[in-house]
PDB file of C-alpha atoms in Angstrom:
ATOM      1  CA  GLY H1381     126.325 117.442  81.117  1.00 90.00           C
ATOM      2  CA  ASN H1382     125.012 114.065  79.966  1.00 97.00           C
ATOM      3  CA  VAL H1383     121.381 114.650  80.909  1.00 97.00           C
ATOM      4  CA  ARG H1384     120.041 111.916  78.651  1.00 98.00           C
ATOM      5  CA  GLY H1385     122.486 109.403  80.097  1.00 98.00           C
ATOM      6  CA  ALA H1386     121.502 110.422  83.617  1.00 97.00           C
ATOM      7  CA  ALA H1387     117.817 110.018  82.799  1.00 98.00           C
ATOM      8  CA  ASN H1388     118.492 106.621  81.261  1.00 98.00           C
ATOM      9  CA  GLY H1389     120.269 105.460  84.421  1.00 97.00           C
ATOM     10  CA  ILE H1390     117.493 106.738  86.665  1.00 96.00           C
ATOM     11  CA  LEU H1391     114.554 105.363  84.684  1.00 97.00           C
ATOM     12  CA  ASP H1392     116.297 102.047  84.101  1.00 97.00           C
ATOM     13  CA  ALA H1393     116.346 101.540  87.877  1.00 95.00           C
ATOM     14  CA  ILE H1394     113.183 103.502  88.770  1.00 94.00           C
ATOM     15  CA  PRO H1395     110.554 103.425  85.991  1.00 95.00           C
ATOM     16  CA  MET H1396     108.482 106.003  87.919  1.00 96.00           C
ATOM     17  CA  GLY H1397     111.420 108.365  88.290  1.00 95.00           C
ATOM     18  CA  HIS H1398     109.465 111.476  87.262  1.00 95.00           C
ATOM     19  CA  SER H1399     106.939 111.151  90.081  1.00 95.00           C
ATOM     20  CA  CYS H1400     109.539 109.876  92.548  1.00 94.00           C
ATOM     21  CA  ALA H1401     111.562 113.080  92.083  1.00 94.00           C
ATOM     22  CA  ARG H1402     108.515 115.118  93.080  1.00 94.00           C
ATOM     23  CA  ALA H1403     106.646 113.081  95.671  1.00 93.00           C
ATOM     24  CA  CYS H1404     109.241 111.054  97.582  1.00 92.00           C
ATOM     25  CA  PRO H1405     110.541 112.478 100.902  1.00 91.00           C
ATOM     26  CA  VAL H1406     114.103 112.728  99.607  1.00 88.00           C
ATOM     27  CA  ASP H1407     115.171 114.892 102.537  1.00 86.00           C
ATOM     28  CA  VAL H1408     114.576 111.888 104.794  1.00 89.00           C
ATOM     29  CA  LEU H1409     115.542 109.053 102.455  1.00 90.00           C
ATOM     30  CA  CYS H1410     118.157 109.685  99.729  1.00 88.00           C
ATOM     31  CA  GLU H1411     119.426 113.049 100.917  1.00 91.00           C
ATOM     32  CA  GLY H1412     119.026 112.011 104.523  1.00 90.00           C
ATOM     33  CA  ALA H1413     121.522 109.217 103.881  1.00 91.00           C
ATOM     34  CA  CYS H1414     123.897 111.300 101.765  1.00 92.00           C
ATOM     35  CA  VAL H1415     127.523 110.924 102.903  1.00 91.00           C
ATOM     36  CA  MET H1416     127.994 114.677 102.596  1.00 91.00           C
ATOM     37  CA  ASN H1417     126.002 115.033 105.799  1.00 87.00           C
ATOM     38  CA  GLU H1418     128.865 113.344 107.652  1.00 87.00           C
ATOM     39  CA  HIS H1419     131.273 116.061 106.528  1.00 86.00           C
ATOM     40  CA  GLU H1420     129.160 118.996 107.684  1.00 80.00           C
ATOM     41  CA  HIS H1421     128.121 119.859 104.150  1.00 86.00           C
ATOM     42  CA  ARG H1422     124.676 120.091 102.647  1.00 88.00           C
ATOM     43  CA  ALA H1423     123.431 116.879 101.124  1.00 91.00           C
ATOM     44  CA  ILE H1424     123.559 116.587  97.351  1.00 91.00           C
ATOM     45  CA  ALA H1425     120.189 117.758  95.956  1.00 92.00           C
ATOM     46  CA  ILE H1426     119.293 114.298  94.720  1.00 92.00           C
ATOM     47  CA  GLY H1427     115.593 114.987  94.225  1.00 92.00           C
ATOM     48  CA  ARG H1428     116.177 118.161  92.186  1.00 94.00           C
ATOM     49  CA  LEU H1429     118.866 116.497  90.069  1.00 95.00           C
ATOM     50  CA  GLN H1430     116.583 113.548  89.373  1.00 95.00           C
ATOM     51  CA  ARG H1431     113.762 115.883  88.405  1.00 96.00           C
ATOM     52  CA  HIS H1432     116.080 117.874  86.107  1.00 97.00           C
ATOM     53  CA  ALA H1433     117.095 114.723  84.246  1.00 97.00           C
ATOM     54  CA  THR H1434     113.682 113.067  84.029  1.00 97.00           C
ATOM     55  CA  ASP H1435     111.871 116.282  83.043  1.00 96.00           C
ATOM     56  CA  ALA H1436     114.197 116.500  80.057  1.00 97.00           C
ATOM     57  CA  VAL H1437     112.807 113.174  78.827  1.00 97.00           C
ATOM     58  CA  LEU H1438     109.298 114.616  78.718  1.00 95.00           C
ATOM     59  CA  SER H1439     110.272 118.012  77.301  1.00 95.00           C
ATOM     60  CA  HIS H1440     112.447 116.527  74.516  1.00 96.00           C
ATOM     61  CA  GLY H1441     110.296 113.466  73.858  1.00 95.00           C
ATOM     62  CA  TRP H1442     113.246 111.125  74.261  1.00 96.00           C
ATOM     63  CA  ARG H1443     112.492 107.433  73.889  1.00 96.00           C
ATOM     64  CA  LEU H1444     115.064 105.778  76.115  1.00 97.00           C
ATOM     65  CA  PHE H1445     113.958 102.149  75.984  1.00 97.00           C
ATOM     66  CA  SER H1446     112.666  99.744  73.353  1.00 97.00           C
ATOM     67  CA  PRO H1447     110.632  96.552  73.525  1.00 98.00           C
ATOM     68  CA  GLY H1448     112.652  93.361  73.674  1.00 98.00           C
ATOM     69  CA  ALA H1449     112.493  90.581  71.116  1.00 98.00           C
ATOM     70  CA  PRO H1450     109.022  88.987  71.322  1.00 98.00           C
ATOM     71  CA  THR H1451     108.896  85.960  73.594  1.00 98.00           C
ATOM     72  CA  GLY H1452     105.377  84.853  72.705  1.00 98.00           C
ATOM     73  CA  LYS H1453     104.311  85.300  76.328  1.00 98.00           C
ATOM     74  CA  THR H1454     101.422  87.553  77.337  1.00 98.00           C
ATOM     75  CA  VAL H1455     100.994  89.023  80.822  1.00 98.00           C
ATOM     76  CA  ALA H1456      97.897  90.627  82.337  1.00 98.00           C
ATOM     77  CA  VAL H1457      98.682  93.560  84.615  1.00 98.00           C
ATOM     78  CA  VAL H1458      95.785  94.414  86.906  1.00 98.00           C
ATOM     79  CA  GLY H1459      96.043  98.060  87.909  1.00 97.00           C
ATOM     80  CA  ALA H1460      97.711 100.870  85.942  1.00 97.00           C
ATOM     81  CA  GLY H1461      99.176 102.617  88.970  1.00 96.00           C
ATOM     82  CA  PRO H1462     102.885 102.985  89.779  1.00 96.00           C
ATOM     83  CA  ALA H1463     103.453  99.273  90.505  1.00 97.00           C
ATOM     84  CA  GLY H1464     101.595  98.103  87.405  1.00 98.00           C
ATOM     85  CA  LEU H1465     103.299 100.629  85.130  1.00 98.00           C
ATOM     86  CA  ALA H1466     106.760  99.814  86.485  1.00 97.00           C
ATOM     87  CA  CYS H1467     106.066  96.118  85.957  1.00 98.00           C
ATOM     88  CA  ALA H1468     104.775  96.776  82.438  1.00 98.00           C
ATOM     89  CA  GLN H1469     107.952  98.609  81.470  1.00 98.00           C
ATOM     90  CA  ASP H1470     110.177  95.745  82.588  1.00 97.00           C
ATOM     91  CA  LEU H1471     107.938  93.156  80.919  1.00 98.00           C
ATOM     92  CA  ARG H1472     107.974  94.971  77.581  1.00 98.00           C
ATOM     93  CA  ARG H1473     111.726  95.448  77.717  1.00 98.00           C
ATOM     94  CA  ALA H1474     111.958  91.688  78.245  1.00 98.00           C
ATOM     95  CA  GLY H1475     109.828  91.109  75.144  1.00 98.00           C
ATOM     96  CA  HIS H1476     106.574  89.997  76.746  1.00 98.00           C
ATOM     97  CA  ALA H1477     103.209  91.278  75.514  1.00 98.00           C
ATOM     98  CA  VAL H1478     101.322  93.248  78.177  1.00 98.00           C
ATOM     99  CA  VAL H1479      97.644  94.040  78.629  1.00 98.00           C
ATOM    100  CA  MET H1480      96.775  96.391  81.510  1.00 98.00           C
ATOM    101  CA  PHE H1481      93.357  96.491  83.165  1.00 98.00           C
ATOM    102  CA  GLU H1482      92.472  99.710  84.979  1.00 97.00           C
ATOM    103  CA  SER H1483      89.171 100.507  86.685  1.00 95.00           C
ATOM    104  CA  LYS H1484      89.552 104.282  86.285  1.00 94.00           C
ATOM    105  CA  LYS H1485      89.357 106.153  83.000  1.00 95.00           C
ATOM    106  CA  GLN H1486      93.024 107.155  83.113  1.00 96.00           C
ATOM    107  CA  PRO H1487      96.258 105.437  84.168  1.00 97.00           C
ATOM    108  CA  GLY H1488      98.647 106.520  86.904  1.00 96.00           C
ATOM    109  CA  GLY H1489      96.805 105.421  90.024  1.00 95.00           C
ATOM    110  CA  LEU H1490      97.888 107.278  93.129  1.00 93.00           C
ATOM    111  CA  ASN H1491     100.267 109.443  91.096  1.00 94.00           C
ATOM    112  CA  THR H1492      97.415 110.792  88.985  1.00 94.00           C
ATOM    113  CA  PHE H1493      94.639 110.906  91.560  1.00 92.00           C
ATOM    114  CA  GLY H1494      96.001 110.776  95.102  1.00 91.00           C
ATOM    115  CA  ILE H1495      99.106 112.939  95.483  1.00 92.00           C
ATOM    116  CA  ALA H1496      98.589 116.584  96.388  1.00 90.00           C
ATOM    117  CA  GLN H1497      98.571 118.947  93.419  1.00 89.00           C
ATOM    118  CA  TYR H1498     101.513 121.021  94.667  1.00 90.00           C
ATOM    119  CA  LYS H1499     103.705 117.915  94.558  1.00 93.00           C
ATOM    120  CA  LEU H1500     102.561 116.130  91.419  1.00 93.00           C
ATOM    121  CA  ARG H1501     100.185 117.352  88.723  1.00 92.00           C
ATOM    122  CA  PRO H1502      97.997 114.907  86.779  1.00 93.00           C
ATOM    123  CA  ASP H1503      99.481 115.977  83.434  1.00 94.00           C
ATOM    124  CA  THR H1504     102.960 114.986  84.634  1.00 95.00           C
ATOM    125  CA  ALA H1505     101.726 111.633  85.955  1.00 96.00           C
ATOM    126  CA  LEU H1506      99.911 110.914  82.682  1.00 97.00           C
ATOM    127  CA  ALA H1507     102.935 111.932  80.597  1.00 97.00           C
ATOM    128  CA  GLU H1508     105.078 109.588  82.681  1.00 97.00           C
ATOM    129  CA  ALA H1509     102.579 106.770  82.145  1.00 97.00           C
ATOM    130  CA  LYS H1510     102.587 107.440  78.390  1.00 97.00           C
ATOM    131  CA  THR H1511     106.349 106.878  78.144  1.00 97.00           C
ATOM    132  CA  ILE H1512     105.712 103.340  79.390  1.00 97.00           C
ATOM    133  CA  LEU H1513     102.528 102.699  77.414  1.00 98.00           C
ATOM    134  CA  ASP H1514     104.379 103.767  74.252  1.00 97.00           C
ATOM    135  CA  LEU H1515     106.527 100.655  74.588  1.00 98.00           C
ATOM    136  CA  GLY H1516     103.529  98.788  73.198  1.00 98.00           C
ATOM    137  CA  VAL H1517     101.444  98.202  76.301  1.00 98.00           C
ATOM    138  CA  GLU H1518      97.732  97.670  75.659  1.00 98.00           C
ATOM    139  CA  LEU H1519      95.700  99.630  78.216  1.00 98.00           C
ATOM    140  CA  ARG H1520      92.042  98.826  78.894  1.00 98.00           C
ATOM    141  CA  THR H1521      90.518 101.498  81.123  1.00 97.00           C
ATOM    142  CA  GLY H1522      87.151 101.453  82.850  1.00 97.00           C
ATOM    143  CA  VAL H1523      87.544  97.720  83.429  1.00 97.00           C
ATOM    144  CA  THR H1524      87.219  96.211  86.895  1.00 96.00           C
ATOM    145  CA  VAL H1525      88.560  92.677  87.200  1.00 96.00           C
ATOM    146  CA  GLY H1526      85.967  90.522  88.945  1.00 94.00           C
ATOM    147  CA  ARG H1527      83.085  92.569  87.566  1.00 96.00           C
ATOM    148  CA  ASP H1528      83.771  93.340  83.899  1.00 97.00           C
ATOM    149  CA  VAL H1529      86.169  90.459  83.313  1.00 97.00           C
ATOM    150  CA  ALA H1530      86.417  87.301  85.382  1.00 97.00           C
ATOM    151  CA  PHE H1531      89.687  86.499  87.121  1.00 95.00           C
ATOM    152  CA  ASP H1532      89.398  82.928  85.830  1.00 96.00           C
ATOM    153  CA  GLN H1533      89.279  84.365  82.310  1.00 97.00           C
ATOM    154  CA  LEU H1534      92.599  86.095  82.886  1.00 97.00           C
ATOM    155  CA  LEU H1535      94.081  82.830  84.131  1.00 97.00           C
ATOM    156  CA  HIS H1536      92.891  81.195  80.933  1.00 97.00           C
ATOM    157  CA  ASP H1537      93.968  83.923  78.493  1.00 97.00           C
ATOM    158  CA  PHE H1538      97.396  84.946  79.869  1.00 98.00           C
ATOM    159  CA  HIS H1539     100.615  83.203  80.756  1.00 98.00           C
ATOM    160  CA  ALA H1540     100.983  85.247  83.947  1.00 98.00           C
ATOM    161  CA  ILE H1541      99.150  87.873  85.992  1.00 98.00           C
ATOM    162  CA  PHE H1542     100.576  90.767  87.987  1.00 98.00           C
ATOM    163  CA  LEU H1543      98.330  92.295  90.647  1.00 97.00           C
ATOM    164  CA  GLY H1544      99.034  95.974  91.265  1.00 95.00           C
ATOM    165  CA  VAL H1545      95.669  96.988  92.668  1.00 88.00           C
ATOM    166  CA  GLY H1546      97.024  99.842  94.768  1.00 83.00           C
ATOM    167  CA  LEU H1547      95.979 101.158  98.131  1.00 74.00           C
ATOM    168  CA  GLY H1548      93.082  99.740 100.062  1.00 72.00           C
ATOM    169  CA  SER H1549      90.373 101.922 101.461  1.00 74.00           C
ATOM    170  CA  THR H1550      91.433 104.642 103.883  1.00 79.00           C
ATOM    171  CA  ALA H1551      91.500 103.432 107.466  1.00 80.00           C
ATOM    172  CA  SER H1552      88.615 104.515 109.663  1.00 82.00           C
ATOM    173  CA  LEU H1553      89.426 106.767 112.604  1.00 83.00           C
ATOM    174  CA  GLY H1554      86.584 105.321 114.678  1.00 87.00           C
ATOM    175  CA  ILE H1555      85.351 108.665 115.971  1.00 90.00           C
ATOM    176  CA  PRO H1556      81.796 109.979 116.382  1.00 90.00           C
ATOM    177  CA  GLY H1557      80.362 111.733 113.335  1.00 88.00           C
ATOM    178  CA  GLU H1558      82.761 110.075 110.925  1.00 87.00           C
ATOM    179  CA  GLN H1559      79.932 108.707 108.753  1.00 86.00           C
ATOM    180  CA  GLN H1560      78.039 111.969 108.444  1.00 88.00           C
ATOM    181  CA  SER H1561      77.398 113.549 105.068  1.00 85.00           C
ATOM    182  CA  GLY H1562      80.145 115.927 104.043  1.00 82.00           C
ATOM    183  CA  VAL H1563      82.912 114.095 105.892  1.00 86.00           C
ATOM    184  CA  VAL H1564      85.420 112.590 103.442  1.00 85.00           C
ATOM    185  CA  ASP H1565      88.831 110.980 103.725  1.00 86.00           C
ATOM    186  CA  ALA H1566      91.876 112.878 102.503  1.00 84.00           C
ATOM    187  CA  LEU H1567      92.541 110.714  99.419  1.00 87.00           C
ATOM    188  CA  SER H1568      88.971 111.135  98.180  1.00 86.00           C
ATOM    189  CA  PHE H1569      89.198 114.872  98.738  1.00 86.00           C
ATOM    190  CA  ILE H1570      92.479 115.111  96.805  1.00 89.00           C
ATOM    191  CA  GLU H1571      90.984 113.130  93.928  1.00 89.00           C
ATOM    192  CA  GLN H1572      88.014 115.509  93.787  1.00 87.00           C
ATOM    193  CA  LEU H1573      90.369 118.489  93.665  1.00 86.00           C
ATOM    194  CA  LYS H1574      92.449 116.934  90.887  1.00 87.00           C
ATOM    195  CA  THR H1575      89.635 115.660  88.675  1.00 84.00           C
ATOM    196  CA  ARG H1576      86.940 118.344  88.928  1.00 77.00           C
ATOM    197  CA  PRO H1577      87.149 122.058  88.165  1.00 60.00           C
ATOM    198  CA  TYR H1578      87.246 124.154  91.286  1.00 58.00           C
ATOM    199  CA  GLY H1579      83.825 125.102  92.564  1.00 51.00           C
ATOM    200  CA  THR H1580      81.969 122.152  91.035  1.00 54.00           C
ATOM    201  CA  PHE H1581      81.834 119.975  94.159  1.00 52.00           C
ATOM    202  CA  PRO H1582      80.627 120.697  97.686  1.00 55.00           C
ATOM    203  CA  VAL H1583      83.208 121.703 100.253  1.00 53.00           C
ATOM    204  CA  PRO H1584      83.262 119.014 102.984  1.00 52.00           C
ATOM    205  CA  ALA H1585      82.414 119.862 106.547  1.00 50.00           C
ATOM    206  CA  ARG H1586      85.779 118.460 107.538  1.00 53.00           C
ATOM    207  CA  VAL H1587      88.495 116.322 106.019  1.00 51.00           C
ATOM    208  CA  LEU H1588      89.797 113.298 107.896  1.00 50.00           C
ATOM    209  CA  VAL H1589      93.522 112.959 107.311  1.00 48.00           C
TER     210      VAL H1589
END
């Protein structure tokens, strides 16, 4: 019955616990390794329990963690995706100042833009990101390091830099017709679906998964 305590334990170990409960293949990982399987019982519903606890944080507006005592150190976090946000939470709890640089207009990275809608909605990913940003993280969106701000400038202005730049470009399949107009990779297609109202973008001839 201690839902807040459960959420605290989860998010202390997994800062992105909200999205993990939805997107991770728990049937293969956590539940796949559950000891109950060895006793011919169903595995404990770890993913659903984690979602129950972490959703309560968002619905009740609980603030589970606080910034640590200021250390006087400032860290640049390049990329406001899952890795960058998780790093930012731990840095703020340790008392370091954090400035995040994100090339997109919103934080969340793959969680916001690249995971299928039926698994993880953008509003959930953004709400999860906000719980971390509310620890006092400064977020600068629409900024590409190397174009809008020089990497050498970050080295000069910050005590440390964390690079969480996310996934690289989707691998090419190397098949004929791949470069034709209307052929898009799956991640780009998912991002279009999640960021544009339905019917406002052309339907691709085929999607390369």
